[in-house]
Amino acid sequence: MTMSEFLIGANVSMKAPKMFPGAVEEALSYSANTLQFYTGAPQNTRRKPIDQMKIPAGLDEMQAGGLSHLVIHAPYIVNLGNTKKPKNFAFAVQFMKEEVARADALHAYAMPFHPGAHVGAGADAAIQQIADGLNQILTPDQNVIIALETMAGKGTEVGRRFEELAAIIDRVDLKDKVGVCMDTCHMSDAGYPVRDDFDGVLKEFDDVIGLDKLKVLHLNDSKNPQGAHKDRHTNLGLGTLGFDVLNRIAHHPALVDIPKILETPYVGANESRDFAPYGVEINWLKTGQYQPDELTALWKEA
């Protein structure tokens, strides 16, 4: 696989009226060859019926455009780790069963999933309940892999350490249906030396979980220093990780077959989020040439 062919994409939008074909069109406009989207707003669980998503047309456009490894992100409002509200847990399990069905209908490859937060009950209780929830959600015949995301450790988030993700996976019955999504910003904010020793981070991941479980990489710079536990993404090169580090990670030989997804902020005057940066950032990664003035130009256009 050449540098121009490595799997790189961005988080795009799937919404009416274009739905799935519109998401593919947006990804192609960035010269991406993979993509990620939510099946609805990440802050809620309202979703369109599968038959309104225009799936056959979207799949045709993916094939025509040379896109693969569709990633569907689960909404981050779902919290399987909350042992204090049993009714919420039952709802979350049912919603995730339906989300898996939607992802399979879309022919998705993987589903990044924020494991949850223990809301004061302690990580051990949350880890057990997250695993219990996954054991109710996962089925032998599903195709999409639920990829537990590495978290920054904000508040009572579970998943800030590889050991916590490993503990969840150890308790899951259908281990072939679960994996991990690495987020570069989250791992740095959690305390891992992503900037200074990414090879060491990969080795630790392999020792604790196993590289075979790595399914998706969220490629984001961080506004905060290592260990800040803040979870604030910023554009490539504008944060504490820097473009050179993220470019090396994007082209790391151990991650060749892993889709890399940009979730960096939109840019615009007064943070108006008028312009997606993804076409610019993908071009930087494909060419290895960091041109920060190109982002400045987008700001000025806003």
XYZ file of C-alpha atoms in Angstrom:
302
model
C 0.000 0.000 0.000
C 1.514 3.332 -1.045
C 1.379 6.517 0.992
C -1.480 7.814 -1.164
C -3.439 4.575 -0.625
C -3.283 4.359 3.161
C -6.680 4.334 4.882
C -7.532 7.909 5.809
C -10.908 9.560 6.260
C -12.935 11.833 8.483
C -16.096 12.063 10.499
C -18.798 13.186 8.049
C -22.521 13.850 8.276
C -25.360 11.510 7.381
C -28.598 13.470 7.412
C -31.744 14.047 5.387
C -32.383 14.417 2.563
C -29.232 12.801 1.105
C -28.544 10.361 3.975
C -25.890 7.662 3.266
C -25.050 8.843 -0.279
C -24.560 12.358 1.093
C -22.045 11.084 3.649
C -20.118 9.283 0.911
C -20.196 12.400 -1.277
C -18.768 14.466 1.588
C -15.969 11.959 2.245
C -15.039 11.899 -1.448
C -14.885 15.703 -1.479
C -12.016 15.412 1.026
C -10.189 12.805 -1.114
C -10.807 10.269 1.659
C -10.875 6.517 1.100
C -12.647 5.635 4.342
C -15.235 7.460 6.461
C -17.040 7.623 9.775
C -20.448 8.956 10.720
C -23.102 8.765 13.423
C -26.456 7.320 12.397
C -28.038 10.360 14.078
C -27.055 13.152 16.442
C -24.426 11.868 18.932
C -26.161 13.716 21.782
C -29.416 11.763 21.483
C -30.837 8.393 20.470
C -33.383 9.524 17.871
C -32.725 7.618 14.650
C -34.232 7.347 11.175
C -35.610 3.948 10.110
C -33.134 1.813 8.158
C -35.288 1.963 5.034
C -34.906 5.766 4.941
C -31.092 5.755 4.953
C -30.756 5.104 1.169
C -28.327 2.278 1.839
C -28.135 0.627 -1.608
C -27.269 3.944 -3.271
C -24.696 4.717 -0.588
C -23.014 1.343 -0.985
C -22.893 1.802 -4.758
C -21.282 5.215 -4.340
C -18.754 3.848 -1.859
C -17.719 1.170 -4.333
C -17.572 3.608 -7.243
C -15.483 6.040 -5.209
C -13.080 3.445 -3.864
C -14.106 3.852 -0.222
C -13.903 0.993 2.277
C -13.968 0.258 6.026
C -17.103 2.228 6.886
C -16.987 3.250 10.554
C -20.211 3.994 12.461
C -19.684 5.848 15.751
C -22.068 4.982 18.567
C -23.622 8.047 20.263
C -21.650 9.122 23.301
C -24.809 9.711 25.335
C -25.066 5.934 25.903
C -23.535 4.926 29.261
C -23.382 1.202 29.997
C -21.210 1.912 33.056
C -23.831 3.639 35.205
C -24.808 1.112 37.867
C -26.896 3.675 39.750
C -29.710 3.934 37.188
C -30.840 0.435 36.143
C -33.589 1.774 33.860
C -30.998 3.742 31.875
C -28.909 0.587 31.493
C -31.808 -1.396 30.045
C -32.538 1.403 27.583
C -28.864 1.648 26.578
C -28.683 -2.092 25.905
C -31.819 -2.006 23.745
C -30.619 1.047 21.832
C -27.232 -0.534 21.156
C -28.899 -3.713 19.866
C -30.756 -1.522 17.381
C -27.577 0.419 16.551
C -25.765 -2.820 15.735
C -28.638 -3.715 13.389
C -28.327 -0.302 11.703
C -24.554 -0.675 11.378
C -24.897 -4.137 9.870
C -27.504 -2.861 7.407
C -24.983 -0.177 6.384
C -22.297 -2.879 5.948
C -20.172 -1.140 8.584
C -16.768 -2.491 9.509
C -16.485 -1.206 13.096
C -18.326 0.885 15.676
C -16.239 3.038 18.071
C -17.998 3.084 21.412
C -17.290 5.112 24.541
C -17.349 2.424 27.246
C -19.088 4.597 29.842
C -18.566 6.313 33.191
C -18.909 4.867 36.667
C -20.547 8.053 38.103
C -19.026 7.425 41.522
C -19.559 3.677 41.905
C -15.951 2.874 40.996
C -14.338 1.538 37.847
C -14.652 -2.129 38.844
C -18.447 -1.952 39.088
C -18.672 -0.130 35.763
C -16.339 -2.565 34.003
C -18.486 -5.509 35.062
C -21.718 -3.829 33.985
C -20.255 -2.699 30.634
C -19.247 -6.289 29.954
C -22.682 -7.510 31.053
C -24.265 -5.048 28.651
C -22.049 -6.111 25.765
C -22.917 -9.736 26.453
C -26.581 -8.811 25.965
C -25.893 -6.698 22.863
C -23.464 -8.827 20.871
C -24.707 -11.690 18.704
C -22.773 -14.422 16.857
C -24.170 -13.399 13.478
C -23.412 -9.663 13.598
C -20.693 -8.364 11.290
C -19.808 -4.995 12.810
C -17.131 -4.992 15.516
C -17.811 -2.840 18.586
C -14.537 -0.969 19.170
C -14.153 0.224 22.749
C -12.558 3.658 22.596
C -9.519 4.739 24.599
C -10.719 7.602 26.781
C -9.046 10.728 28.167
C -10.113 10.041 31.760
C -12.380 13.047 32.115
C -14.590 12.791 35.183
C -15.381 9.144 35.956
C -14.785 7.801 32.427
C -13.823 4.158 32.153
C -11.228 3.248 29.544
C -8.464 5.687 30.390
C -6.028 2.786 30.809
C -5.530 -0.158 28.498
C -5.988 -2.438 31.503
C -9.585 -1.238 31.921
C -10.411 -2.033 28.307
C -8.697 -5.411 28.646
C -10.783 -6.143 31.740
C -13.980 -5.477 29.778
C -12.866 -7.622 26.842
C -11.869 -10.444 29.201
C -15.464 -10.568 30.469
C -17.088 -10.518 27.012
C -18.228 -13.902 25.726
C -18.068 -13.142 21.986
C -14.546 -11.763 21.920
C -14.368 -11.793 18.135
C -17.139 -9.153 18.063
C -15.263 -6.612 20.195
C -12.097 -4.595 19.586
C -10.544 -1.225 20.385
C -10.515 2.231 18.826
C -7.404 4.256 19.701
C -7.746 8.032 19.912
C -4.433 9.911 19.852
C -5.813 12.931 21.725
C -7.515 10.772 24.345
C -4.454 8.583 24.944
C -2.179 11.601 25.401
C -4.668 13.281 27.725
C -4.930 9.994 29.656
C -1.172 10.099 30.285
C 0.328 7.931 27.546
C 3.486 9.373 25.869
C 1.969 9.525 22.379
C 4.206 12.409 21.324
C 7.521 11.137 22.661
C 7.227 7.337 22.489
C 4.357 6.107 20.327
C 6.191 2.851 19.646
C 6.289 2.293 23.386
C 2.554 3.005 23.604
C 1.892 0.465 20.855
C 4.038 -2.124 22.628
C 2.175 -1.577 25.885
C -1.136 -1.889 24.033
C 0.055 -5.113 22.430
C 1.202 -6.497 25.793
C -2.042 -5.586 27.612
C -4.706 -6.066 24.911
C -3.078 -7.264 21.670
C -2.639 -5.370 18.418
C -5.013 -7.807 16.740
C -7.802 -6.070 18.691
C -7.017 -2.623 17.266
C -9.697 -1.832 14.670
C -9.853 1.982 14.266
C -7.560 4.954 14.933
C -8.976 8.407 15.644
C -6.249 10.808 14.550
C -6.584 14.041 16.533
C -4.224 16.633 17.962
C -4.808 17.720 21.571
C -5.200 21.195 23.044
C -3.854 19.952 26.349
C -0.596 18.494 27.671
C -0.032 14.804 28.352
C -2.020 13.629 31.371
C -4.453 16.571 31.420
C -7.581 14.339 31.302
C -9.435 17.048 29.335
C -10.410 15.560 25.918
C -10.213 18.649 23.712
C -9.382 17.898 20.084
C -7.647 20.404 17.867
C -6.477 20.482 14.258
C -3.369 18.630 13.135
C -0.276 20.614 14.039
C -2.062 23.096 16.295
C -1.826 21.048 19.487
C 0.629 19.456 21.869
C 1.194 16.380 19.673
C 2.117 18.211 16.478
C 1.849 17.315 12.800
C 5.106 15.358 12.510
C 4.068 12.967 15.300
C 0.565 12.458 13.893
C 1.908 11.995 10.371
C 4.269 9.265 11.588
C 1.405 7.575 13.412
C -0.802 7.768 10.304
C 1.877 5.969 8.275
C 3.081 3.610 11.008
C 3.887 0.205 9.469
C 2.017 -1.627 12.246
C -1.182 0.278 11.419
C -1.294 -0.075 7.640
C -4.670 -1.853 7.558
C -6.310 0.292 10.255
C -8.673 3.073 9.089
C -7.541 6.455 10.418
C -10.369 8.899 11.060
C -9.980 12.650 11.612
C -12.286 14.205 14.214
C -10.605 17.618 14.293
C -12.712 20.781 14.752
C -14.277 22.755 11.943
C -12.631 26.126 11.388
C -14.122 29.565 10.884
C -14.289 33.086 12.204
C -15.150 33.182 15.919
C -15.320 29.393 16.002
C -18.374 29.447 13.737
C -17.493 25.947 12.437
C -18.113 27.104 8.872
C -15.486 24.990 7.111
C -14.442 21.384 7.464
C -10.625 21.098 7.590
C -10.531 17.501 6.412
C -9.610 17.977 2.759
C -6.652 20.131 3.818
C -5.539 17.793 6.603
C -5.872 14.642 4.476
C -3.744 16.255 1.794
C -1.080 17.079 4.409
C -1.024 13.434 5.475
C -0.939 12.105 1.920
C 1.925 14.386 0.898
C 3.713 14.685 4.238
C 3.712 18.454 3.701
C 2.303 20.516 6.567
C 1.006 23.859 5.302
C -0.685 25.668 8.226
C -1.435 28.687 6.023
C -4.062 26.547 4.288
C -6.090 26.406 7.503
C -5.622 30.143 7.968
C -7.080 30.627 4.503
C -10.196 28.716 5.551
C -10.526 30.967 8.603
C -10.350 34.045 6.382
C -12.991 32.676 4.042
C -15.369 32.450 6.991
